Amino acid sequence: MVSSSAFMLPSLRRYHPHVSLITISIQVNDPAEVASAIEQARAAASEGAQLVEWRVDELAVEAAGHKACHALVRDTPMPCILTCRMVEEGGHFGGDESDRVGLVDSLVKAGIAPKYIDVESVAWRRDRDLRMGVGKLLAESECGLVLSTHDFEGRPDDLARQLDVMWAEDDAAVVKVAWMARSIRDSLEGMELLAEAAGPMIVVCMGRFGVMSRVLAGKFGGLLTFASLGEAQTTAPGQLTVDQLRNQYRFDSVSPSTSVFGIMGDPVEHSMSPLLHNTGFDLANFDGVMVPMPVIEGWESFKASLACLLDQPALNFSGLAVTSPHKENLSRFVEEVGGTLTPMVRRCGSANTLVVLPDGSLVADNTDTEGVVGPLRQVMTLKGSKVAMLGAGGAARAAAIGLLLEGAEVVVFNRSEERALALVDDVKARMESPVSIEYQSGGPQSSDGFKAVINMTTLGMDGGPDPSASPLEALGGSAEVLTEQMIVFDAVYSPLETPFVRQASRSGATVITGDAMFLAQAARQFKTWTGATAPMDTWMALLGS
């Protein structure tokens, strides 16, 4: 039999708890796809993938499918896992178990063996013929058994029992568990499982709440993390591409000592923060990684998520960039646990930056004010200028305070009158002297003395509540407010060219796009976390691309 030891990767021959391999997962649905699948694997290997998982769910039934599987295993450009996933665990194999037994028997007869073969734990336990067939393949080659369980609904209630059963199986070389994450707390539990594993283990928390489990697999001893060659070729929710893992998330550099930072809010999937900060970490030779940490709206979900992060010593959790809707929750949390609020946070009542000091104490800062005021200050005189502000969230409060401190007059427009009035009253109470801030219903109808219009909502943002909307019309305003003399500032930076920005550009207004605010904030955060100066030229190039 052709031995799988033809590929002698040390981390596959002997378990190393802190080497995690990027595994490209490729689904092959028809024998005619074998050649292109092999080429995809070669391309993935050239990008840095170290294993390939052949998903052959639909090739187990007929002899032609078996021969296709032989070719995939025989001609693989790197060590491979052969997986025929049944429907009940998220795959496409819906045949009789004898079909999978036939596939395994054909491999034995052909003298071909993958590095690993993946079999669901439930199928392994209930089907004697499958155990016998796979057992023969294991005995006659160096193929290893990945015993797995998957739940696309959420964390299994009996997860501990399932793990006990799989760890007790002598034939299992690797134990794999995958479930759909419902919060980042699922990812943290998954990483705890890896840290406590008795041997080689794969933990996959699927979906948007599970991305950090994929990026940090190596930090906690995961044998591998799955990836795809392109975003259109993913085989599970939340799966990243090889390029994203290596170039956006510094996967090859993540180790047990790596400091972990997060971008926390909802949504955060389209945030550029991880790309910019991780690029900066790399250029500064700083051992850190930033990952997306989506947390749904609400104080309780925020409090529980942040508390869990802080309660994981092995995570080396070191800080957060916080966005909507949790900026007010961050300042509240840090104050309640006895941390330090900077003067600007105390004045704004919200924070967008968390620093976890070496002794575990917390510092909350707010860089939103300078992020808004700084770019505006470069193109206009704020003192005495009337500014229309769209939005009434945490970022809007910080922007209003920054503008008022510069002597501007602020008029707030927002869909929720109650929230807008609350912001106006709150801001007035926070200022040491009388200021000019008021609420007007609807949106601005004409220029009406306004020198600037700033959007502090998430309307127009990729992944936001309405990416195609302009906040001006959404709030009941009129495009007549946009004139050649107007300064227009949009805090949304993904994309840079929002519907509001396009609308303002057509009017001839002077436009400040969201990257100006974003870069100013990010640079200050980067300096706070690393002590290094942010690589602004590189960051601007990344945003421009």
Coordinates of N, CA and C in Angstrom, one line a residue, residues 74-205:
R74 N -4.0 10.1 -4.5 CA -2.7 9.7 -5.1 C -2.0 10.9 -5.7
D75 N -2.7 11.9 -6.2 CA -2.1 13.0 -6.9 C -2.1 14.3 -6.1
T76 N -2.5 14.1 -4.8 CA -2.5 15.3 -4.0 C -1.1 16.0 -3.8
P77 N -1.1 17.3 -3.9 CA 0.2 18.0 -3.9 C 0.7 18.2 -2.4
M78 N -0.1 17.8 -1.5 CA 0.3 17.9 0.0 C -0.6 16.9 0.7
P79 N -0.2 16.6 2.0 CA -0.9 15.6 2.7 C -2.4 15.9 2.7
C80 N -3.2 14.9 2.8 CA -4.7 15.1 2.6 C -5.5 14.4 3.7
I81 N -6.7 15.0 3.9 CA -7.7 14.3 4.7 C -8.9 14.0 3.8
L82 N -9.3 12.8 3.8 CA -10.4 12.4 3.0 C -11.7 12.4 3.8
T83 N -12.7 13.2 3.4 CA -13.9 13.3 4.2 C -15.1 13.1 3.3
C84 N -16.0 12.2 3.7 CA -17.3 12.0 3.0 C -18.3 12.3 4.1
R85 N -18.8 13.5 4.1 CA -19.6 14.0 5.2 C -21.1 13.7 5.0
M86 N -21.7 13.1 6.0 CA -23.1 12.7 5.8 C -24.0 14.0 6.1
V87 N -25.2 13.9 5.5 CA -26.2 15.0 5.5 C -26.5 15.5 6.9
E88 N -26.7 14.5 7.8 CA -27.1 14.9 9.2 C -26.0 15.7 10.0
E89 N -24.8 15.7 9.4 CA -23.8 16.5 10.1 C -23.2 17.6 9.1
G90 N -24.1 18.1 8.2 CA -23.8 19.2 7.4 C -23.2 18.9 6.1
G91 N -23.1 17.6 5.7 CA -22.5 17.3 4.4 C -23.6 17.0 3.3
H92 N -23.2 16.3 2.3 CA -24.1 16.0 1.2 C -24.2 14.5 0.9
F93 N -23.6 13.7 1.7 CA -23.7 12.2 1.5 C -25.0 11.8 2.2
G94 N -25.9 11.3 1.3 CA -27.2 10.8 1.8 C -27.4 9.4 1.5
G95 N -26.4 8.6 1.1 CA -26.6 7.2 0.7 C -26.6 6.3 1.9
D96 N -26.5 5.0 1.6 CA -26.4 4.0 2.6 C -25.0 3.9 3.1
E97 N -24.9 3.5 4.4 CA -23.5 3.4 5.0 C -22.6 2.4 4.2
S98 N -23.3 1.5 3.6 CA -22.5 0.5 2.8 C -21.7 1.2 1.6
D99 N -22.2 2.3 1.2 CA -21.5 3.0 0.1 C -20.2 3.6 0.6
R100 N -20.2 4.1 1.8 CA -19.0 4.6 2.4 C -18.0 3.5 2.7
V101 N -18.6 2.4 3.1 CA -17.7 1.2 3.4 C -17.1 0.8 2.1
G102 N -17.9 0.8 1.0 CA -17.3 0.4 -0.3 C -16.2 1.4 -0.8
L103 N -16.3 2.6 -0.5 CA -15.2 3.6 -0.8 C -14.0 3.3 -0.1
V104 N -14.1 3.0 1.2 CA -12.9 2.6 2.0 C -12.3 1.3 1.5
D105 N -13.1 0.3 1.3 CA -12.6 -0.9 0.7 C -11.8 -0.7 -0.6
S106 N -12.3 0.2 -1.4 CA -11.7 0.4 -2.7 C -10.3 1.0 -2.5
L107 N -10.2 1.9 -1.5 CA -8.9 2.5 -1.2 C -7.9 1.4 -0.7
V108 N -8.4 0.5 0.1 CA -7.5 -0.6 0.6 C -7.0 -1.5 -0.5
K109 N -8.0 -1.9 -1.4 CA -7.6 -2.7 -2.6 C -6.7 -2.0 -3.5
A110 N -6.8 -0.7 -3.7 CA -6.0 0.0 -4.6 C -4.6 0.4 -4.0
G111 N -4.5 0.1 -2.7 CA -3.2 0.4 -2.0 C -2.9 1.9 -1.9
I112 N -4.0 2.6 -1.7 CA -3.9 4.1 -1.6 C -4.5 4.5 -0.2
A113 N -3.8 5.4 0.4 CA -4.2 5.9 1.8 C -4.0 7.4 1.9
P114 N -5.0 8.1 2.4 CA -4.8 9.5 2.7 C -4.0 9.6 4.1
K115 N -3.6 10.8 4.4 CA -3.0 11.0 5.7 C -4.0 10.8 6.8
Y116 N -5.2 11.3 6.6 CA -6.3 11.1 7.6 C -7.6 10.8 6.8
I117 N -8.4 10.1 7.5 CA -9.8 9.9 7.0 C -10.7 10.3 8.2
D118 N -11.7 11.2 7.8 CA -12.6 11.8 8.8 C -13.9 10.9 8.8
V119 N -14.3 10.5 10.0 CA -15.5 9.7 10.2 C -16.3 10.3 11.3
E120 N -17.6 10.5 11.2 CA -18.4 11.1 12.3 C -18.4 10.1 13.4
S121 N -18.4 10.6 14.6 CA -18.4 9.7 15.8 C -19.7 8.9 15.9
V122 N -20.8 9.5 15.5 CA -22.1 8.8 15.6 C -22.1 7.7 14.6
A123 N -21.6 7.9 13.4 CA -21.5 6.8 12.4 C -20.5 5.7 12.9
W124 N -19.4 6.1 13.4 CA -18.4 5.1 13.9 C -19.0 4.2 14.9
R125 N -19.8 4.7 15.8 CA -20.3 3.9 16.9 C -21.5 3.0 16.5
R126 N -22.2 3.4 15.5 CA -23.4 2.7 15.2 C -23.2 1.7 14.0
D127 N -22.1 1.8 13.3 CA -22.0 0.9 12.1 C -20.7 0.0 12.2
R128 N -20.9 -1.2 12.5 CA -19.8 -2.2 12.7 C -19.0 -2.3 11.4
D129 N -19.7 -2.4 10.2 CA -18.9 -2.6 9.0 C -18.1 -1.4 8.6
L130 N -18.5 -0.2 9.0 CA -17.7 1.0 8.8 C -16.5 0.9 9.7
R131 N -16.6 0.6 10.9 CA -15.5 0.4 11.8 C -14.5 -0.6 11.3
M132 N -15.0 -1.7 10.8 CA -14.1 -2.8 10.3 C -13.4 -2.3 9.0
G133 N -14.1 -1.7 8.1 CA -13.5 -1.2 6.9 C -12.4 -0.2 7.1
V134 N -12.7 0.9 7.9 CA -11.8 1.9 8.2 C -10.6 1.3 9.1
G135 N -11.0 0.4 10.0 CA -9.9 -0.2 10.8 C -8.9 -1.0 9.9
K136 N -9.3 -1.6 8.8 CA -8.4 -2.3 7.9 C -7.5 -1.3 7.2
L137 N -8.1 -0.1 6.8 CA -7.3 0.9 6.2 C -6.2 1.5 7.2
L138 N -6.6 1.7 8.4 CA -5.7 2.2 9.4 C -4.6 1.2 9.7
A139 N -4.9 -0.1 9.7 CA -4.0 -1.2 10.0 C -2.9 -1.4 8.9
E140 N -3.3 -1.2 7.6 CA -2.5 -1.5 6.5 C -1.8 -0.2 5.9
S141 N -1.9 0.9 6.6 CA -1.2 2.1 6.2 C -0.9 3.0 7.4
E142 N -0.4 4.2 7.1 CA -0.2 5.1 8.2 C -1.3 6.2 8.3
C143 N -2.4 5.8 7.7 CA -3.6 6.7 7.7 C -4.0 6.8 9.2
G144 N -4.4 8.0 9.6 CA -5.0 8.3 10.9 C -6.4 8.6 10.9
L145 N -7.2 8.2 11.9 CA -8.6 8.5 12.0 C -8.9 9.8 12.7
V146 N -9.6 10.7 12.0 CA -10.2 11.9 12.6 C -11.6 11.5 13.0
L147 N -11.9 11.5 14.3 CA -13.2 11.2 14.8 C -13.9 12.5 15.1
S148 N -15.1 12.7 14.4 CA -15.6 14.1 14.5 C -17.1 14.1 14.8
T149 N -17.5 15.3 15.2 CA -18.9 15.6 15.5 C -19.2 17.0 15.1
H150 N -20.4 17.3 14.5 CA -20.7 18.6 14.0 C -22.1 19.0 14.4
D151 N -22.4 20.2 14.7 CA -23.7 20.7 15.0 C -23.9 22.1 14.4
F152 N -24.7 22.2 13.4 CA -24.9 23.4 12.7 C -26.0 24.3 13.4
E153 N -26.6 23.9 14.5 CA -27.6 24.6 15.2 C -26.9 25.4 16.3
G154 N -26.0 24.8 17.0 CA -25.3 25.5 18.1 C -24.5 24.5 18.9
R155 N -24.0 25.0 20.1 CA -23.2 24.1 20.9 C -24.1 22.9 21.4
P156 N -23.6 21.7 21.2 CA -24.3 20.5 21.6 C -24.5 20.5 23.2
D157 N -25.7 20.2 23.6 CA -25.9 20.2 25.1 C -25.1 19.1 25.8
D158 N -24.8 18.0 25.0 CA -24.0 16.9 25.6 C -22.6 16.9 25.1
L159 N -22.1 18.1 24.8 CA -20.7 18.2 24.3 C -19.7 17.4 25.1
A160 N -19.7 17.6 26.4 CA -18.8 17.0 27.3 C -18.8 15.4 27.2
R161 N -20.1 14.9 27.1 CA -20.2 13.5 26.9 C -19.7 13.0 25.6
Q162 N -20.0 13.7 24.5 CA -19.5 13.4 23.2 C -17.9 13.3 23.2
L163 N -17.3 14.3 23.8 CA -15.9 14.4 23.9 C -15.3 13.2 24.6
D164 N -15.9 12.9 25.7 CA -15.4 11.7 26.5 C -15.5 10.4 25.7
V165 N -16.5 10.3 24.9 CA -16.7 9.1 24.1 C -15.6 9.1 23.0
M166 N -15.3 10.2 22.4 CA -14.3 10.2 21.3 C -12.9 10.1 21.8
W167 N -12.6 10.7 23.0 CA -11.3 10.5 23.5 C -11.0 9.1 24.0
A168 N -12.1 8.4 24.3 CA -11.9 7.0 24.8 C -11.7 6.0 23.6
E169 N -11.9 6.5 22.4 CA -11.8 5.6 21.2 C -10.3 5.4 20.8
D170 N -9.8 4.2 21.0 CA -8.4 3.9 20.8 C -7.9 4.2 19.3
D171 N -8.8 4.0 18.4 CA -8.4 4.2 17.0 C -8.3 5.6 16.5
A172 N -8.8 6.5 17.4 CA -8.9 7.9 17.0 C -7.5 8.6 17.1
A173 N -6.9 9.1 16.0 CA -5.7 9.8 16.1 C -5.9 11.3 16.4
V174 N -7.1 11.8 16.0 CA -7.4 13.2 16.2 C -8.9 13.2 16.5
V175 N -9.3 14.1 17.5 CA -10.6 14.4 17.8 C -11.0 15.7 17.3
K176 N -12.2 15.8 16.6 CA -12.6 17.0 16.0 C -14.0 17.3 16.5
V177 N -14.3 18.6 16.9 CA -15.6 19.0 17.2 C -15.9 20.4 16.5
A178 N -17.0 20.5 15.9 CA -17.4 21.7 15.3 C -18.9 22.1 15.6
W179 N -19.1 23.3 15.9 CA -20.5 23.7 16.2 C -20.7 25.2 15.7
M180 N -21.9 25.5 15.5 CA -22.2 26.9 15.1 C -22.2 27.8 16.4
A181 N -21.3 28.7 16.3 CA -21.1 29.6 17.5 C -22.3 30.6 17.6
R182 N -22.8 30.9 18.7 CA -23.9 31.8 19.0 C -23.4 33.1 19.6
S183 N -22.2 33.1 20.1 CA -21.5 34.3 20.6 C -20.0 34.0 20.7
I184 N -19.2 35.1 20.9 CA -17.8 34.8 21.0 C -17.5 34.0 22.2
R185 N -18.4 33.8 23.1 CA -18.1 33.0 24.3 C -18.0 31.5 23.9
D186 N -18.7 31.1 22.8 CA -18.5 29.8 22.2 C -17.0 29.6 21.7
S187 N -16.5 30.6 21.1 CA -15.1 30.5 20.6 C -14.2 30.4 21.8
L188 N -14.4 31.1 22.9 CA -13.6 31.0 24.0 C -13.6 29.7 24.7
E189 N -14.8 29.1 24.7 CA -14.9 27.7 25.2 C -14.2 26.7 24.3
G190 N -14.3 26.9 23.0 CA -13.5 26.1 22.1 C -12.1 26.1 22.3
M191 N -11.5 27.3 22.6 CA -10.1 27.5 22.8 C -9.7 26.8 24.1
E192 N -10.6 26.8 25.1 CA -10.3 26.1 26.4 C -10.2 24.6 26.1
L193 N -11.1 24.1 25.3 CA -11.0 22.7 24.9 C -9.7 22.3 24.3
L194 N -9.2 23.2 23.4 CA -7.9 22.9 22.8 C -6.8 22.9 23.8
A195 N -6.8 23.9 24.7 CA -5.8 24.0 25.7 C -5.7 22.8 26.7
E196 N -6.9 22.2 26.9 CA -7.0 21.1 27.8 C -6.9 19.7 27.1
A197 N -6.8 19.7 25.8 CA -6.9 18.5 25.0 C -5.8 17.5 25.4
A198 N -6.1 16.2 25.4 CA -5.2 15.2 25.8 C -4.3 14.8 24.6
G199 N -4.7 15.2 23.4 CA -3.9 14.9 22.2 C -4.3 15.8 21.1
P200 N -3.9 15.4 19.8 CA -4.3 16.2 18.7 C -5.8 16.5 18.6
M201 N -6.2 17.7 18.4 CA -7.6 18.1 18.4 C -7.8 19.2 17.4
I202 N -9.0 19.2 16.9 CA -9.5 20.3 16.0 C -10.8 20.8 16.6
V203 N -10.8 22.1 16.8 CA -12.1 22.7 17.3 C -12.4 23.8 16.3
V204 N -13.6 23.8 15.7 CA -14.1 24.8 14.8 C -15.4 25.4 15.3
C205 N -15.4 26.6 15.6 CA -16.6 27.3 15.9 C -17.0 28.1 14.7

